[in-house]
Amino acid sequence: MTFSQALLERAQPMMDAIMANPFVKAIAAGQVPDEVLNYYVEQDEHYLKDYLQVTALTITKTDNVDDINNLLATAQFVQNESRAHQVMLEITGHPIENWRREPETKRYTDHMYASAYHGTYADAIAALLPCAWSYAVLGEQLVDQGANNADNPLKEWIELYAPQTNPDTPDYNVWRFEALDRAVASLNPTQLEHVAQTFLFSLEMEWRFWEAAWQQEHWQFEF
């Protein structure tokens, strides 16, 4: 069993929790409150900008040309996610107004920056990986459930992430896990566990990101 295969086994309960999150269930039903969509889009705009910055930092940690090209392709895909946000904002008719990172957004992006600045190449990849992987799993499972039916106003959003509705798009998650396995090949057990914890922390933050939007979590005080 590869490192990434073992890691995904450990990650499965977290992924199950993401699929069971009330926000994700509301997406499947096509009945997400406007204020939840607005919060999510505003915070995801922050997150994706930081994701691009961390991707750029990650590129500086490798001289593998294939990895560099795939990281650049990943960054391009993230830039195209603005369409996913437009789908949600077209439902609410609400412009993006909150340019402040809420607590869980800041916690998540701080973790990614720290992993890229102070960690190994493997740490940097591990911090980034759960975002793309969890959305692909989410999209795939929602399509399998038939959530992308014609009556769901979030049909296009779901299909943007589902692998089976994007057959011509390369599966970058395959490369990401292969790159992770290569990056950890020479690490000792302590270092391997650190990489695993980095991945699992980011996946925990994916769940918290959904939950924060559903619960409308904000800073307690203005500062």
Short mmCIF file of C-alpha atoms in Angstrom, two decimals:
data_model
loop_
_atom_site.label_atom_id
_atom_site.label_comp_id
_atom_site.label_asym_id
_atom_site.label_seq_id
_atom_site.Cartn_x
_atom_site.Cartn_y
_atom_site.Cartn_z
CA MET A 1 0.00 0.00 0.00
CA THR A 2 1.37 3.41 -0.93
CA PHE A 3 1.58 6.32 1.48
CA SER A 4 -1.29 8.09 -0.26
CA GLN A 5 -3.50 4.98 -0.24
CA ALA A 6 -3.01 4.61 3.51
CA LEU A 7 -3.65 8.32 3.94
CA LEU A 8 -6.95 8.15 2.06
CA GLU A 9 -8.08 5.31 4.33
CA ARG A 10 -7.45 7.54 7.33
CA ALA A 11 -9.23 10.41 5.57
CA GLN A 12 -12.42 8.52 4.73
CA PRO A 13 -14.32 9.34 7.96
CA MET A 14 -13.63 13.04 7.37
CA MET A 15 -14.84 12.80 3.78
CA ASP A 16 -17.98 11.02 4.99
CA ALA A 17 -18.55 13.91 7.41
CA ILE A 18 -18.21 16.44 4.60
CA MET A 19 -20.84 14.60 2.57
CA ALA A 20 -23.11 14.54 5.63
CA ASN A 21 -22.67 18.27 6.31
CA PRO A 22 -26.00 20.13 6.14
CA PHE A 23 -24.59 22.63 3.63
CA VAL A 24 -23.59 19.84 1.24
CA LYS A 25 -26.95 18.14 1.74
CA ALA A 26 -28.66 21.45 0.95
CA ILE A 27 -26.62 21.71 -2.27
CA ALA A 28 -27.83 18.22 -3.21
CA ALA A 29 -31.41 19.32 -2.59
CA GLY A 30 -30.92 22.65 -4.36
CA GLN A 31 -32.18 24.49 -1.30
CA VAL A 32 -29.30 26.52 0.16
CA PRO A 33 -30.26 29.74 2.00
CA ASP A 34 -29.00 32.86 0.22
CA GLU A 35 -26.99 34.02 3.22
CA VAL A 36 -25.11 30.70 3.27
CA LEU A 37 -24.24 30.96 -0.42
CA ASN A 38 -23.09 34.56 0.01
CA TYR A 39 -20.87 33.71 2.98
CA TYR A 40 -19.39 30.73 1.16
CA VAL A 41 -18.57 32.65 -2.03
CA GLU A 42 -17.06 35.59 -0.16
CA GLN A 43 -14.82 33.36 1.92
CA ASP A 44 -13.93 31.07 -0.98
CA GLU A 45 -12.75 34.10 -2.97
CA HIS A 46 -10.29 34.78 -0.15
CA TYR A 47 -9.29 31.14 0.06
CA LEU A 48 -8.63 30.70 -3.65
CA LYS A 49 -6.39 33.76 -3.82
CA ASP A 50 -4.31 32.31 -0.99
CA TYR A 51 -4.40 28.88 -2.64
CA LEU A 52 -2.77 30.39 -5.73
CA GLN A 53 -0.10 32.06 -3.61
CA VAL A 54 0.66 28.81 -1.80
CA THR A 55 0.79 26.96 -5.12
CA ALA A 56 3.40 29.46 -6.31
CA LEU A 57 5.43 28.85 -3.15
CA THR A 58 5.13 25.10 -3.64
CA ILE A 59 6.55 25.37 -7.16
CA THR A 60 9.73 26.87 -5.71
CA LYS A 61 10.28 23.69 -3.68
CA THR A 62 10.71 21.33 -6.63
CA ASP A 63 12.83 21.08 -9.76
CA ASN A 64 10.65 18.34 -11.26
CA VAL A 65 9.41 19.85 -14.54
CA ASP A 66 6.32 17.63 -14.71
CA ASP A 67 5.34 18.63 -11.19
CA ILE A 68 5.85 22.31 -12.00
CA ASN A 69 3.67 22.04 -15.12
CA ASN A 70 0.95 20.21 -13.21
CA LEU A 71 1.01 22.77 -10.40
CA LEU A 72 0.65 25.53 -13.00
CA ALA A 73 -2.29 23.67 -14.57
CA THR A 74 -3.86 23.34 -11.13
CA ALA A 75 -3.52 27.07 -10.62
CA GLN A 76 -5.24 27.69 -13.96
CA PHE A 77 -8.15 25.46 -12.92
CA VAL A 78 -8.50 27.39 -9.66
CA GLN A 79 -8.68 30.66 -11.58
CA ASN A 80 -11.52 29.18 -13.63
CA GLU A 81 -13.49 28.47 -10.45
CA SER A 82 -14.88 31.99 -10.67
CA ARG A 83 -17.65 30.41 -12.77
CA ALA A 84 -18.62 28.24 -9.81
CA HIS A 85 -18.97 31.39 -7.73
CA GLN A 86 -21.01 33.10 -10.43
CA VAL A 87 -23.49 30.22 -10.40
CA MET A 88 -24.13 30.78 -6.71
CA LEU A 89 -24.27 34.57 -6.92
CA GLU A 90 -26.72 34.39 -9.82
CA ILE A 91 -29.05 32.57 -7.44
CA THR A 92 -28.77 35.14 -4.66
CA GLY A 93 -28.28 38.27 -6.77
CA HIS A 94 -25.89 39.46 -4.08
CA PRO A 95 -22.52 41.12 -4.82
CA ILE A 96 -19.41 40.17 -2.88
CA GLU A 97 -19.09 42.64 -0.02
CA ASN A 98 -17.19 40.99 2.83
CA TRP A 99 -13.49 41.25 2.08
CA ARG A 100 -12.49 40.07 5.53
CA ARG A 101 -11.27 36.55 6.17
CA GLU A 102 -13.52 34.97 8.76
CA PRO A 103 -11.94 32.81 11.51
CA GLU A 104 -11.96 29.40 9.82
CA THR A 105 -10.83 30.85 6.50
CA LYS A 106 -7.86 32.51 8.16
CA ARG A 107 -7.04 29.40 10.16
CA TYR A 108 -7.06 27.28 7.00
CA THR A 109 -4.98 29.63 4.87
CA ASP A 110 -2.50 30.26 7.69
CA HIS A 111 -1.96 26.49 7.83
CA MET A 112 -1.31 26.32 4.10
CA TYR A 113 1.14 29.22 4.15
CA ALA A 114 3.01 27.75 7.12
CA SER A 115 3.27 24.38 5.38
CA ALA A 116 4.64 25.97 2.20
CA TYR A 117 7.02 28.39 3.92
CA HIS A 118 8.40 26.14 6.64
CA GLY A 119 7.67 22.58 5.54
CA THR A 120 9.05 20.23 2.93
CA TYR A 121 7.78 19.94 -0.62
CA ALA A 122 5.68 17.01 0.60
CA ASP A 123 4.16 19.17 3.36
CA ALA A 124 3.25 21.86 0.85
CA ILE A 125 1.52 19.39 -1.48
CA ALA A 126 -0.25 17.74 1.46
CA ALA A 127 -1.64 21.08 2.62
CA LEU A 128 -3.05 21.87 -0.83
CA LEU A 129 -4.33 18.43 -1.82
CA PRO A 130 -7.52 18.05 0.27
CA CYS A 131 -9.26 20.97 -1.44
CA ALA A 132 -9.21 19.59 -4.98
CA TRP A 133 -9.57 15.98 -3.87
CA SER A 134 -12.56 16.54 -1.59
CA TYR A 135 -14.40 18.64 -4.20
CA ALA A 136 -13.88 15.96 -6.84
CA VAL A 137 -15.26 13.31 -4.48
CA LEU A 138 -18.14 15.59 -3.50
CA GLY A 139 -19.03 16.33 -7.12
CA GLU A 140 -18.78 12.68 -8.11
CA GLN A 141 -21.00 11.50 -5.26
CA LEU A 142 -23.60 14.22 -5.82
CA VAL A 143 -23.87 13.27 -9.49
CA ASP A 144 -24.12 9.60 -8.52
CA GLN A 145 -27.00 10.59 -6.23
CA GLY A 146 -28.73 12.37 -9.12
CA ALA A 147 -28.39 15.75 -7.43
CA ASN A 148 -27.50 17.38 -10.76
CA ASN A 149 -31.08 17.10 -11.96
CA ALA A 150 -32.64 19.80 -14.11
CA ASP A 151 -34.63 21.22 -11.19
CA ASN A 152 -31.57 21.89 -9.03
CA PRO A 153 -30.43 25.52 -9.40
CA LEU A 154 -26.93 24.35 -8.39
CA LYS A 155 -26.78 21.73 -11.16
CA GLU A 156 -24.01 23.57 -13.03
CA TRP A 157 -22.02 24.08 -9.83
CA ILE A 158 -22.15 20.36 -9.06
CA GLU A 159 -21.11 19.40 -12.57
CA LEU A 160 -18.14 21.77 -12.54
CA TYR A 161 -16.51 19.50 -9.94
CA ALA A 162 -17.75 16.04 -10.92
CA PRO A 163 -15.16 14.01 -12.89
CA GLN A 164 -17.83 12.11 -14.81
CA THR A 165 -19.28 15.33 -16.26
CA ASN A 166 -15.83 16.58 -17.30
CA PRO A 167 -14.38 13.61 -19.22
CA ASP A 168 -11.98 15.78 -21.23
CA THR A 169 -10.41 17.39 -18.15
CA PRO A 170 -7.24 15.66 -16.89
CA ASP A 171 -7.58 14.08 -13.45
CA TYR A 172 -5.00 16.17 -11.64
CA ASN A 173 -5.78 14.39 -8.39
CA VAL A 174 -4.07 11.27 -9.77
CA TRP A 175 -0.94 13.33 -10.37
CA ARG A 176 -1.19 15.05 -6.96
CA PHE A 177 -1.18 11.78 -5.06
CA GLU A 178 1.57 10.36 -7.25
CA ALA A 179 3.62 13.50 -6.60
CA LEU A 180 2.98 13.15 -2.88
CA ASP A 181 4.15 9.53 -2.92
CA ARG A 182 7.34 10.55 -4.73
CA ALA A 183 7.92 13.44 -2.35
CA VAL A 184 7.72 11.26 0.78
CA ALA A 185 9.85 8.40 -0.59
CA SER A 186 12.96 9.36 1.40
CA LEU A 187 11.25 10.56 4.58
CA ASN A 188 11.54 8.83 7.95
CA PRO A 189 8.46 7.71 9.95
CA THR A 190 8.31 10.94 11.98
CA GLN A 191 8.41 13.04 8.85
CA LEU A 192 5.83 10.83 7.16
CA GLU A 193 3.41 11.32 10.03
CA HIS A 194 3.96 15.07 9.88
CA VAL A 195 2.97 15.05 6.20
CA ALA A 196 -0.07 12.92 7.02
CA GLN A 197 -1.12 15.32 9.79
CA THR A 198 -0.69 18.25 7.40
CA PHE A 199 -3.06 16.60 4.92
CA LEU A 200 -5.60 15.62 7.56
CA PHE A 201 -5.57 19.10 9.10
CA SER A 202 -6.41 20.62 5.71
CA LEU A 203 -9.19 18.08 5.24
CA GLU A 204 -10.56 18.93 8.69
CA MET A 205 -10.54 22.57 7.59
CA GLU A 206 -12.51 21.67 4.47
CA TRP A 207 -15.27 20.35 6.73
CA ARG A 208 -15.00 23.44 8.92
CA PHE A 209 -15.23 25.70 5.87
CA TRP A 210 -18.59 24.17 4.93
CA GLU A 211 -19.75 24.30 8.55
CA ALA A 212 -18.68 27.93 9.02
CA ALA A 213 -20.78 29.01 6.05
CA TRP A 214 -23.78 27.03 7.26
CA GLN A 215 -23.50 28.39 10.79
CA GLN A 216 -22.60 31.92 9.61
CA GLU A 217 -19.53 32.09 11.84
CA HIS A 218 -17.96 35.53 12.27
CA TRP A 219 -15.38 37.19 14.45
CA GLN A 220 -16.82 38.03 17.85
CA PHE A 221 -15.41 41.56 17.80
CA GLU A 222 -14.56 44.19 15.21
CA PHE A 223 -10.86 44.99 15.07
#
